[in-house]
Short mmCIF file of N, CA and C in Angstrom, two decimals:
data_model
loop_
_atom_site.label_atom_id
_atom_site.label_comp_id
_atom_site.label_asym_id
_atom_site.label_seq_id
_atom_site.Cartn_x
_atom_site.Cartn_y
_atom_site.Cartn_z
N UNK O 1 100.59 101.13 135.36
CA UNK O 1 100.92 102.31 134.56
C UNK O 1 100.08 102.29 133.21
N UNK O 2 99.20 103.47 133.15
CA UNK O 2 98.53 103.53 131.98
C UNK O 2 99.33 103.27 130.64
N UNK O 3 98.64 103.02 129.71
CA UNK O 3 99.25 102.96 128.33
C UNK O 3 100.07 103.97 127.73
N UNK O 4 99.37 105.30 127.96
CA UNK O 4 99.91 106.20 127.25
C UNK O 4 101.24 106.90 128.07
N UNK O 5 101.22 106.61 129.64
CA UNK O 5 102.22 106.71 130.34
C UNK O 5 103.41 105.91 130.01
N UNK O 6 103.25 104.60 129.82
CA UNK O 6 104.30 103.63 129.45
C UNK O 6 104.92 103.93 127.98
N UNK O 7 104.15 104.56 127.09
CA UNK O 7 104.75 104.77 125.91
C UNK O 7 105.56 106.05 125.99
N UNK O 8 105.02 107.02 126.81
CA UNK O 8 105.81 108.03 126.92
C UNK O 8 107.12 107.81 127.91
N UNK O 9 107.25 107.13 128.80
CA UNK O 9 108.34 106.88 129.70
C UNK O 9 109.25 105.95 128.47
N UNK O 10 108.95 105.03 127.80
CA UNK O 10 109.68 104.31 126.90
C UNK O 10 110.40 105.44 125.80
N UNK O 11 109.39 106.20 125.21
CA UNK O 11 110.09 107.38 124.45
C UNK O 11 111.15 108.18 124.91
N UNK O 12 111.04 108.64 126.10
CA UNK O 12 112.13 109.16 126.97
C UNK O 12 113.03 108.60 127.15
N UNK O 13 112.86 107.04 127.41
CA UNK O 13 114.17 106.65 127.97
C UNK O 13 114.99 106.28 126.52
N UNK O 14 114.13 105.82 125.26
CA UNK O 14 114.90 105.75 124.19
C UNK O 14 115.61 106.97 123.67
N UNK O 15 115.15 108.10 123.93
CA UNK O 15 115.85 109.33 123.45
C UNK O 15 116.84 109.69 124.30
N UNK O 16 116.74 109.34 125.82
CA UNK O 16 117.91 109.77 126.59
C UNK O 16 119.09 108.91 126.48
N UNK O 17 118.61 107.59 126.09
CA UNK O 17 119.92 106.71 125.63
C UNK O 17 120.74 107.06 124.37
N UNK O 18 120.03 107.65 123.51
CA UNK O 18 120.58 108.23 122.26
C UNK O 18 121.60 109.27 122.48
N UNK O 19 120.75 110.08 123.42
CA UNK O 19 121.48 111.62 123.85
C UNK O 19 122.64 111.26 124.56
N UNK O 20 122.62 110.22 125.47
CA UNK O 20 123.64 110.14 126.47
C UNK O 20 124.82 109.19 126.17
N UNK O 21 124.80 108.64 125.03
CA UNK O 21 125.56 107.79 124.53
C UNK O 21 126.84 108.42 123.77
N UNK O 22 127.91 108.20 123.73
CA UNK O 22 129.00 108.90 123.01
C UNK O 22 128.77 108.67 121.64
N UNK O 23 128.83 109.56 120.79
CA UNK O 23 128.59 109.24 119.47
C UNK O 23 130.10 108.57 118.74
N UNK O 24 129.73 107.79 117.80
CA UNK O 24 130.70 106.72 117.17
C UNK O 24 130.36 106.72 115.49
N UNK O 25 131.64 106.96 114.54
CA UNK O 25 131.09 107.24 113.30
C UNK O 25 130.89 105.50 112.85
N UNK O 26 129.99 105.62 111.91
CA UNK O 26 129.46 104.31 111.50
C UNK O 26 130.42 103.78 110.39
N UNK O 27 131.22 104.41 109.94
CA UNK O 27 132.24 103.99 108.70
C UNK O 27 133.56 103.87 109.20
N UNK O 28 134.24 103.44 109.91
CA UNK O 28 135.65 103.55 109.98
C UNK O 28 136.45 102.43 109.34
N UNK O 29 135.66 101.66 108.80
CA UNK O 29 136.42 100.70 107.78
C UNK O 29 135.11 99.61 107.52
N UNK O 30 135.72 98.49 106.70
CA UNK O 30 134.74 97.54 106.08
C UNK O 30 134.34 96.84 107.47
N UNK O 31 133.17 96.23 106.87
CA UNK O 31 132.13 95.22 107.79
C UNK O 31 132.30 93.94 107.34
N UNK O 32 132.53 92.92 108.43
CA UNK O 32 132.80 91.60 107.84
C UNK O 32 131.62 90.61 107.63
N UNK O 33 130.59 91.01 107.96
CA UNK O 33 129.46 90.22 107.91
C UNK O 33 128.63 90.85 106.77
N UNK O 34 128.22 89.75 106.01
CA UNK O 34 127.42 90.24 104.60
C UNK O 34 126.20 90.04 104.46
N UNK O 35 125.35 90.81 103.71
CA UNK O 35 123.95 90.36 103.56
C UNK O 35 123.14 91.08 104.16
N UNK O 36 121.73 90.41 104.31
CA UNK O 36 120.56 91.41 105.05
C UNK O 36 120.94 91.78 106.40
N UNK O 37 121.39 90.88 107.42
CA UNK O 37 121.74 91.22 108.65
C UNK O 37 122.77 92.24 108.66
N UNK O 38 123.59 92.26 107.86
CA UNK O 38 124.85 93.42 108.21
C UNK O 38 124.21 94.64 107.44
N UNK O 39 123.56 94.74 106.40
CA UNK O 39 122.65 96.11 105.96
C UNK O 39 121.73 96.43 107.13
N UNK O 40 121.00 95.59 107.67
CA UNK O 40 120.02 95.91 108.72
C UNK O 40 120.94 96.79 109.88
N UNK O 41 122.04 96.01 110.48
CA UNK O 41 122.47 96.46 111.48
C UNK O 41 123.46 97.70 111.07
N UNK O 42 123.94 97.93 109.97
CA UNK O 42 124.89 99.03 109.57
C UNK O 42 124.32 100.51 110.33
N UNK O 43 123.16 100.82 110.09
CA UNK O 43 122.66 101.99 110.47
C UNK O 43 122.69 102.25 112.05
N UNK O 44 122.36 101.00 112.56
CA UNK O 44 122.27 101.05 114.01
C UNK O 44 123.82 100.73 114.62
N UNK O 45 124.92 100.80 113.88
CA UNK O 45 126.37 100.57 114.54
C UNK O 45 126.84 101.98 114.66
N UNK O 46 126.37 103.08 114.19
CA UNK O 46 126.90 104.44 114.50
C UNK O 46 126.23 105.35 114.77
N UNK O 47 126.26 106.37 115.63
CA UNK O 47 125.40 107.24 115.94
C UNK O 47 125.42 108.41 115.02
N UNK O 48 126.11 108.55 114.05
CA UNK O 48 125.91 109.73 112.78
C UNK O 48 124.73 109.13 112.36
N UNK O 49 124.74 107.95 111.63
CA UNK O 49 123.45 107.69 110.91
C UNK O 49 122.31 107.36 111.57
N UNK O 50 122.42 106.89 112.89
CA UNK O 50 121.29 106.65 113.78
C UNK O 50 120.66 107.85 113.95
N UNK O 51 121.19 108.85 114.62
CA UNK O 51 120.59 110.20 115.06
C UNK O 51 119.91 110.78 113.62
N UNK O 52 120.91 110.91 112.63
CA UNK O 52 120.34 111.54 111.46
C UNK O 52 119.06 110.88 111.21
N UNK O 53 118.65 109.67 111.09
CA UNK O 53 117.55 108.75 110.67
C UNK O 53 116.52 109.07 111.33
N UNK O 54 116.82 108.97 112.93
CA UNK O 54 115.70 109.34 113.99
C UNK O 54 115.37 110.85 113.75
N UNK O 55 116.20 111.65 113.66
CA UNK O 55 115.82 113.07 113.34
C UNK O 55 114.93 113.37 112.23
N UNK O 56 115.09 112.57 111.09
CA UNK O 56 114.10 112.90 110.10
C UNK O 56 112.70 112.38 110.16
N UNK O 57 112.56 111.19 110.96
CA UNK O 57 111.37 110.85 111.31
C UNK O 57 110.69 111.94 112.31
N UNK O 58 111.36 112.26 113.03
CA UNK O 58 110.91 113.32 114.31
C UNK O 58 110.52 114.49 113.40
N UNK O 59 111.41 115.13 112.81
CA UNK O 59 110.89 116.45 111.93
C UNK O 59 110.01 116.38 111.09
N UNK O 60 109.78 115.22 110.39
CA UNK O 60 108.68 115.18 109.76
C UNK O 60 107.43 115.06 110.17
N UNK O 61 107.24 114.56 111.62
CA UNK O 61 106.09 114.55 112.42
C UNK O 61 105.84 115.85 113.01
N UNK O 62 106.79 116.70 113.09
CA UNK O 62 106.68 118.10 113.60
C UNK O 62 105.95 119.05 112.66
N UNK O 63 105.99 118.73 111.28
CA UNK O 63 105.43 119.64 110.27
C UNK O 63 103.85 119.87 110.51
N UNK O 64 103.19 120.99 110.14
CA UNK O 64 101.67 121.17 110.48
C UNK O 64 100.86 120.10 109.96
N UNK O 65 101.28 119.64 108.72
CA UNK O 65 100.71 118.65 108.08
C UNK O 65 101.92 117.33 108.04
N UNK O 66 101.76 116.68 108.95
CA UNK O 66 103.29 115.56 109.04
C UNK O 66 103.58 115.34 107.53
N UNK O 67 105.02 115.25 107.44
CA UNK O 67 105.51 115.41 106.02
C UNK O 67 106.02 113.84 105.68
N UNK O 68 105.13 112.89 105.67
CA UNK O 68 105.28 111.58 105.74
C UNK O 68 106.25 111.28 104.42
N UNK O 69 105.98 112.22 103.34
CA UNK O 69 106.79 111.99 101.98
C UNK O 69 108.13 111.69 102.64
N UNK O 70 108.78 112.57 103.26
CA UNK O 70 110.23 112.70 103.79
C UNK O 70 110.72 110.98 104.11
N UNK O 71 109.72 110.46 104.76
CA UNK O 71 110.15 109.04 105.22
C UNK O 71 110.56 108.08 103.95
N UNK O 72 109.96 108.46 102.63
CA UNK O 72 110.21 107.74 101.63
C UNK O 72 111.30 108.33 100.76
N UNK O 73 111.60 109.71 100.92
CA UNK O 73 112.46 110.46 100.06
C UNK O 73 113.80 109.88 100.43
N UNK O 74 114.18 109.71 101.74
CA UNK O 74 115.34 109.57 102.54
C UNK O 74 115.64 108.24 101.95
N UNK O 75 115.04 107.12 102.23
CA UNK O 75 115.45 105.80 101.68
C UNK O 75 115.89 105.67 100.18
N UNK O 76 114.82 106.35 99.42
CA UNK O 76 115.09 106.22 98.03
C UNK O 76 116.29 106.84 97.49
N UNK O 77 116.66 108.20 98.18
CA UNK O 77 117.93 108.81 97.62
C UNK O 77 119.26 108.25 98.20
N UNK O 78 118.98 107.60 99.52
CA UNK O 78 120.03 106.95 100.31
C UNK O 78 120.46 105.68 99.29
N UNK O 79 119.36 105.13 98.67
CA UNK O 79 119.93 103.89 97.96
C UNK O 79 120.46 104.61 96.53
N UNK O 80 120.21 105.57 96.24
CA UNK O 80 120.75 106.11 94.78
C UNK O 80 122.35 106.53 95.33
N UNK O 81 122.60 107.03 96.45
CA UNK O 81 123.91 107.36 96.94
C UNK O 81 124.63 105.97 97.24
N UNK O 82 124.13 104.87 97.62
CA UNK O 82 124.86 103.51 97.57
C UNK O 82 125.12 103.17 96.28
N UNK O 83 124.39 103.50 95.55
CA UNK O 83 124.64 102.93 93.80
C UNK O 83 125.74 103.74 93.29
N UNK O 84 126.01 105.13 93.69
CA UNK O 84 126.97 105.89 92.99
C UNK O 84 128.33 105.34 93.63
N UNK O 85 128.28 104.92 94.84
CA UNK O 85 129.46 104.55 95.51
C UNK O 85 129.94 103.44 95.08
N UNK O 86 129.05 102.29 94.81
CA UNK O 86 129.19 101.17 94.32
C UNK O 86 129.76 101.21 92.84
N UNK O 87 129.42 102.18 92.01
CA UNK O 87 130.00 102.40 90.76
C UNK O 87 130.99 102.97 90.52
N UNK O 88 131.76 103.55 91.67
CA UNK O 88 133.19 103.96 91.59
C UNK O 88 133.06 105.63 91.67
N UNK O 89 131.89 106.17 91.60
CA UNK O 89 131.95 107.72 91.94
C UNK O 89 132.75 108.06 93.23
N UNK O 90 133.14 109.42 93.13
CA UNK O 90 133.91 109.86 94.31
C UNK O 90 132.98 111.03 94.42
N UNK O 91 132.76 111.14 96.04
CA UNK O 91 131.99 112.47 96.54
C UNK O 91 132.83 112.66 97.70
N UNK O 92 133.33 114.14 97.57
CA UNK O 92 134.15 114.63 98.59
C UNK O 92 133.32 115.01 99.87
N UNK O 93 134.08 115.26 100.74
CA UNK O 93 133.49 115.48 102.11
C UNK O 93 132.47 115.02 102.90
N UNK O 94 132.27 113.60 102.54
CA UNK O 94 130.94 112.72 102.90
C UNK O 94 131.17 112.79 104.46
N UNK O 95 132.08 112.56 105.14
CA UNK O 95 132.00 112.53 106.62
C UNK O 95 131.55 113.73 107.25
N UNK O 96 132.19 114.99 106.77
CA UNK O 96 131.79 116.32 107.07
C UNK O 96 130.36 116.36 106.72
N UNK O 97 129.79 116.24 105.70
CA UNK O 97 128.43 116.24 105.20
C UNK O 97 127.67 115.51 106.21
N UNK O 98 127.99 114.29 106.33
CA UNK O 98 127.19 113.47 107.32
C UNK O 98 127.05 114.10 108.86
N UNK O 99 127.97 114.63 109.19
CA UNK O 99 128.18 115.30 110.62
C UNK O 99 127.26 116.47 110.52
N UNK O 100 127.33 117.21 109.44
CA UNK O 100 126.39 118.41 109.27
C UNK O 100 125.08 118.11 109.08
N UNK O 101 124.61 116.84 108.43
CA UNK O 101 123.37 116.49 108.56
C UNK O 101 122.82 116.40 109.82
N UNK O 102 123.70 115.81 110.98
CA UNK O 102 122.99 115.52 112.15
C UNK O 102 122.83 116.77 112.87
N UNK O 103 123.60 117.70 112.68
CA UNK O 103 123.69 119.16 113.40
C UNK O 103 122.46 119.64 112.63
N UNK O 104 122.22 119.87 111.72
CA UNK O 104 121.31 120.66 110.76
C UNK O 104 119.71 119.84 111.21
N UNK O 105 119.86 118.66 111.26
CA UNK O 105 118.48 118.01 111.58
C UNK O 105 118.14 118.22 112.92
N UNK O 106 119.11 118.21 114.03
CA UNK O 106 118.98 118.27 115.21
C UNK O 106 118.35 119.91 115.51
N UNK O 107 118.98 120.85 114.74
CA UNK O 107 118.42 122.07 114.80
C UNK O 107 116.96 122.19 114.41
N UNK O 108 116.56 121.68 113.45
CA UNK O 108 115.26 121.35 112.75
C UNK O 108 114.39 121.02 113.78
N UNK O 109 114.68 119.85 114.42
CA UNK O 109 113.76 119.24 115.41
C UNK O 109 113.71 120.45 116.59
N UNK O 110 114.89 120.73 117.04
CA UNK O 110 115.10 121.54 118.21
C UNK O 110 113.89 122.80 118.22
N UNK O 111 113.87 123.46 116.87
CA UNK O 111 113.34 124.63 116.82
C UNK O 111 112.16 124.45 116.00
N UNK O 112 111.61 123.26 115.85
CA UNK O 112 110.30 122.93 115.12
C UNK O 112 110.18 123.86 113.95
N UNK O 113 111.23 123.64 113.17
CA UNK O 113 111.24 124.57 111.73
C UNK O 113 110.23 123.76 110.66
N UNK O 114 109.51 124.58 110.35
CA UNK O 114 108.51 124.35 109.33
C UNK O 114 109.13 124.90 108.03
N UNK O 115 108.79 124.09 106.76
CA UNK O 115 109.14 124.67 105.55
C UNK O 115 108.27 124.07 104.67
N UNK O 116 108.23 124.51 103.24
CA UNK O 116 107.37 123.73 102.25
C UNK O 116 107.88 122.49 102.01
N UNK O 117 107.07 121.58 101.57
CA UNK O 117 107.20 120.19 101.39
C UNK O 117 108.39 120.06 100.55
N UNK O 118 108.46 120.70 99.32
CA UNK O 118 109.77 120.47 98.46
C UNK O 118 110.88 120.86 98.92
N UNK O 119 111.03 122.13 99.55
CA UNK O 119 112.02 122.20 100.29
C UNK O 119 112.68 121.27 101.23
N UNK O 120 111.84 120.89 102.30
CA UNK O 120 111.99 119.85 103.07
C UNK O 120 112.55 118.50 102.28
N UNK O 121 112.02 118.30 101.41
CA UNK O 121 112.31 116.83 100.56
C UNK O 121 113.77 117.19 99.79
N UNK O 122 114.02 118.41 99.58
CA UNK O 122 115.26 118.51 98.70
C UNK O 122 116.16 118.40 99.93
N UNK O 123 116.08 119.25 101.17
CA UNK O 123 117.14 119.25 102.11
C UNK O 123 117.53 117.74 102.65
N UNK O 124 116.45 116.89 102.95
CA UNK O 124 116.66 115.74 103.10
C UNK O 124 117.41 114.73 102.33
N UNK O 125 117.02 115.02 100.86
CA UNK O 125 117.66 114.27 99.95
C UNK O 125 118.92 114.41 99.96
N UNK O 126 119.46 115.75 100.08
CA UNK O 126 120.82 115.95 100.22
C UNK O 126 121.37 115.10 101.14
N UNK O 127 120.90 115.08 102.33
CA UNK O 127 121.53 114.59 103.42
C UNK O 127 121.49 112.97 103.18
N UNK O 128 120.57 112.36 102.52
CA UNK O 128 120.28 110.96 102.35
C UNK O 128 121.39 110.57 101.31
N UNK O 129 121.71 111.39 100.14
CA UNK O 129 122.79 110.99 99.35
C UNK O 129 124.16 110.78 100.09
N UNK O 130 124.34 111.63 101.10
CA UNK O 130 125.54 111.27 101.57
C UNK O 130 125.43 109.92 102.55
N UNK O 131 124.61 109.90 103.35
CA UNK O 131 124.43 108.86 104.03
C UNK O 131 124.59 107.42 103.06
N UNK O 132 123.68 107.56 101.96
CA UNK O 132 123.78 106.57 101.01
C UNK O 132 125.20 106.16 100.56
N UNK O 133 125.86 107.11 100.26
CA UNK O 133 127.18 107.06 99.65
C UNK O 133 128.41 106.45 100.62
N UNK O 134 127.94 106.82 101.72
CA UNK O 134 128.95 105.69 102.98
C UNK O 134 128.67 104.56 102.92
N UNK O 135 127.23 104.26 103.07
CA UNK O 135 127.06 102.87 102.95
C UNK O 135 127.30 102.14 102.00
N UNK O 136 127.31 102.73 100.71
CA UNK O 136 127.93 102.06 99.72
C UNK O 136 129.27 101.89 99.50
N UNK O 137 129.83 103.02 99.83
CA UNK O 137 131.43 102.81 100.10
C UNK O 137 131.76 101.55 100.83
N UNK O 138 131.22 101.31 101.85
CA UNK O 138 131.24 100.17 102.82
C UNK O 138 130.87 98.93 102.47
N UNK O 139 130.24 98.58 101.19
CA UNK O 139 129.75 97.61 101.22
C UNK O 139 130.48 96.26 101.27
N UNK O 140 130.07 95.31 102.04
CA UNK O 140 130.96 94.30 102.18
C UNK O 140 131.07 93.49 100.83
N UNK O 141 132.56 93.12 100.87
CA UNK O 141 132.95 92.39 99.72
C UNK O 141 132.32 91.18 99.36
N UNK O 142 131.60 90.75 98.35
CA UNK O 142 131.03 89.38 98.46
C UNK O 142 129.59 89.28 98.72
N UNK O 143 129.16 90.55 99.09
CA UNK O 143 127.82 90.46 99.89
C UNK O 143 126.79 90.50 98.81
N UNK O 144 125.64 90.13 99.29
CA UNK O 144 124.49 90.25 98.04
C UNK O 144 123.65 91.65 98.13
N UNK O 145 124.03 92.44 96.97
CA UNK O 145 123.56 93.88 96.75
C UNK O 145 122.40 93.82 97.22
N UNK O 146 121.23 92.91 96.91
CA UNK O 146 119.89 93.20 97.23
C UNK O 146 119.67 92.72 98.71
N UNK O 147 120.35 91.77 99.39
CA UNK O 147 120.11 91.54 100.74
C UNK O 147 120.61 92.62 101.55
N UNK O 148 121.86 93.04 101.33
CA UNK O 148 122.34 94.29 102.15
C UNK O 148 121.59 95.41 102.20
N UNK O 149 121.20 95.78 100.88
CA UNK O 149 120.50 96.98 100.66
C UNK O 149 118.98 96.94 101.32
N UNK O 150 118.55 95.78 101.04
CA UNK O 150 117.16 95.67 101.69
C UNK O 150 117.30 95.79 103.34
N UNK O 151 118.30 95.22 103.72
CA UNK O 151 118.60 95.47 105.38
C UNK O 151 118.68 96.96 105.50
N UNK O 152 119.43 97.53 104.89
CA UNK O 152 119.94 98.95 105.45
C UNK O 152 118.49 99.95 105.13
N UNK O 153 117.96 99.44 104.11
CA UNK O 153 116.81 100.39 103.74
C UNK O 153 115.77 100.03 104.69
N UNK O 154 115.42 98.86 105.11
CA UNK O 154 114.45 98.55 106.33
C UNK O 154 114.68 99.14 107.66
N UNK O 155 115.88 99.10 107.95
CA UNK O 155 116.49 99.65 109.45
C UNK O 155 116.38 101.21 109.25
N UNK O 156 116.55 101.84 108.04
CA UNK O 156 116.47 103.27 107.78
C UNK O 156 115.16 103.79 108.05
N UNK O 157 114.11 102.98 107.42
CA UNK O 157 112.69 102.98 107.68
C UNK O 157 112.27 103.15 109.12
N UNK O 158 112.62 101.88 109.73
CA UNK O 158 112.21 101.65 110.99
C UNK O 158 112.72 102.88 112.15
N UNK O 159 113.78 103.21 111.69
CA UNK O 159 114.55 104.33 112.50
C UNK O 159 113.59 105.64 112.26
N UNK O 160 113.36 105.92 110.92
CA UNK O 160 112.52 106.98 110.71
C UNK O 160 111.24 107.15 111.49
N UNK O 161 110.29 105.69 111.56
CA UNK O 161 109.19 105.66 112.07
C UNK O 161 109.41 105.90 113.72
N UNK O 162 110.52 105.21 114.17
CA UNK O 162 110.78 105.53 115.70
C UNK O 162 110.78 106.87 115.93
N UNK O 163 111.62 107.75 115.20
CA UNK O 163 111.91 109.05 115.46
C UNK O 163 110.36 109.79 115.32
N UNK O 164 109.60 109.49 114.43
CA UNK O 164 108.18 110.11 114.20
C UNK O 164 107.13 109.74 115.32
N UNK O 165 107.16 108.53 115.72
CA UNK O 165 106.48 108.11 116.69
C UNK O 165 106.86 108.78 118.22
N UNK O 166 108.30 108.82 118.38
CA UNK O 166 108.67 109.34 119.59
C UNK O 166 108.12 110.87 119.48
N UNK O 167 108.47 111.46 118.63
CA UNK O 167 108.21 113.07 118.51
C UNK O 167 106.48 113.27 118.70
N UNK O 168 105.93 112.58 118.17
CA UNK O 168 104.40 112.60 118.07
C UNK O 168 103.79 112.44 119.38
N UNK O 169 104.56 111.26 120.01
CA UNK O 169 104.06 111.10 121.45
C UNK O 169 104.70 112.20 122.64
N UNK O 170 105.86 112.43 122.33
CA UNK O 170 106.28 113.70 123.34
C UNK O 170 105.72 114.95 122.91
N UNK O 171 105.36 115.16 121.97
CA UNK O 171 104.59 116.47 121.40
C UNK O 171 103.55 116.70 122.14
N UNK O 172 102.63 115.50 122.23
CA UNK O 172 101.44 115.44 122.99
C UNK O 172 101.71 115.85 124.60
N UNK O 173 102.74 115.46 124.86
CA UNK O 173 103.39 115.46 126.21
C UNK O 173 103.85 116.81 126.73
N UNK O 174 105.12 116.96 126.22
CA UNK O 174 105.82 117.99 126.32
C UNK O 174 106.71 118.32 125.25
N UNK O 175 106.41 119.53 124.61
CA UNK O 175 107.02 120.09 123.52
C UNK O 175 108.41 120.25 123.82
N UNK O 176 108.81 120.63 125.12
CA UNK O 176 110.21 120.82 125.49
C UNK O 176 110.83 119.78 125.33
N UNK O 177 110.49 118.51 125.65
CA UNK O 177 111.39 117.20 125.62
C UNK O 177 111.67 116.97 124.24
N UNK O 178 110.97 117.22 123.28
CA UNK O 178 110.96 117.19 121.68
C UNK O 178 112.47 117.94 121.23
N UNK O 179 112.07 119.26 121.73
CA UNK O 179 113.21 120.26 121.68
C UNK O 179 114.58 119.95 122.23
N UNK O 180 114.46 119.37 123.42
CA UNK O 180 115.78 119.23 124.17
C UNK O 180 116.43 117.93 123.54
N UNK O 181 115.56 116.93 122.87
CA UNK O 181 116.16 115.87 122.02
C UNK O 181 116.77 116.61 120.77
N UNK O 182 116.17 117.48 120.04
CA UNK O 182 116.61 117.97 119.03
C UNK O 182 118.01 118.75 119.29
N UNK O 183 118.11 119.49 120.29
CA UNK O 183 119.69 120.06 121.00
C UNK O 183 120.45 119.10 121.12
N UNK O 184 120.25 118.07 121.54
CA UNK O 184 121.20 117.03 121.94
C UNK O 184 121.56 116.26 120.73
N UNK O 185 120.87 116.13 119.62
CA UNK O 185 121.20 115.70 118.28
C UNK O 185 122.26 116.80 117.70
N UNK O 186 121.67 118.23 117.60
CA UNK O 186 122.67 119.08 117.19
C UNK O 186 123.90 119.08 117.88
N UNK O 187 123.83 118.93 118.90
CA UNK O 187 125.33 119.05 119.84
C UNK O 187 126.00 117.90 119.30
N UNK O 188 125.58 116.79 119.11
CA UNK O 188 126.20 115.40 118.68
C UNK O 188 126.67 115.84 117.27
N UNK O 189 126.05 116.38 116.33
CA UNK O 189 126.45 116.54 114.99
C UNK O 189 127.62 117.56 115.10
N UNK O 190 127.44 118.71 115.98
CA UNK O 190 128.63 119.82 116.30
C UNK O 190 129.98 118.82 116.49
N UNK O 191 129.83 118.31 117.55
CA UNK O 191 130.84 117.30 118.00
C UNK O 191 131.65 116.65 116.81
N UNK O 192 130.53 115.74 116.04
CA UNK O 192 131.04 115.04 114.93
C UNK O 192 131.67 115.88 113.81
N UNK O 193 131.25 116.96 113.69
CA UNK O 193 131.57 117.80 112.37
C UNK O 193 133.13 118.34 112.98
N UNK O 194 133.19 118.66 114.33
CA UNK O 194 134.57 118.91 114.76
C UNK O 194 135.82 117.92 114.62
N UNK O 195 135.36 116.74 114.63
CA UNK O 195 136.25 115.78 114.48
C UNK O 195 136.37 115.23 112.92
N UNK O 196 135.49 115.73 112.14
CA UNK O 196 135.45 115.15 110.59
C UNK O 196 136.85 115.81 109.93
#
């Protein structure tokens, strides 16, 4: 199988696995493993975080000039949200906001919405604040802030890059596949929002 066909096949299989699995919230309770591994695995443990983070990368890659700055904005603001939660701040409707982020990001990908860089950054930052707050609120007792934080930031960046790679690979092959993935993410977000 040629390399490009292999990459396309893996991209399609990865996106299909994300879309076919039942969504599960990543924050039903405290996690029992502490440090870097727990931080790294936390975004991978729930479809709400995973889908949003992959969608950010996919959407960034869809812009006329790829908006790679979004891949830095999300983790930076997410870290700020975690710090707010650790400091004891209260942020209302976090779960509903996270579900809405999945819905909106899925729609942005599905319709290949393009917007000015600053507007896109503000939107992504608002969603990142909610995701970060949820991470911080579930910070494992006794865990290393630096280790856990580094783990979830690295995991987030890798999910963004995976979404961007899949989006770019599939766009070159079939735009309909990227849009279908966006619709799947949006429907997952709507389902989550209904249960939030």
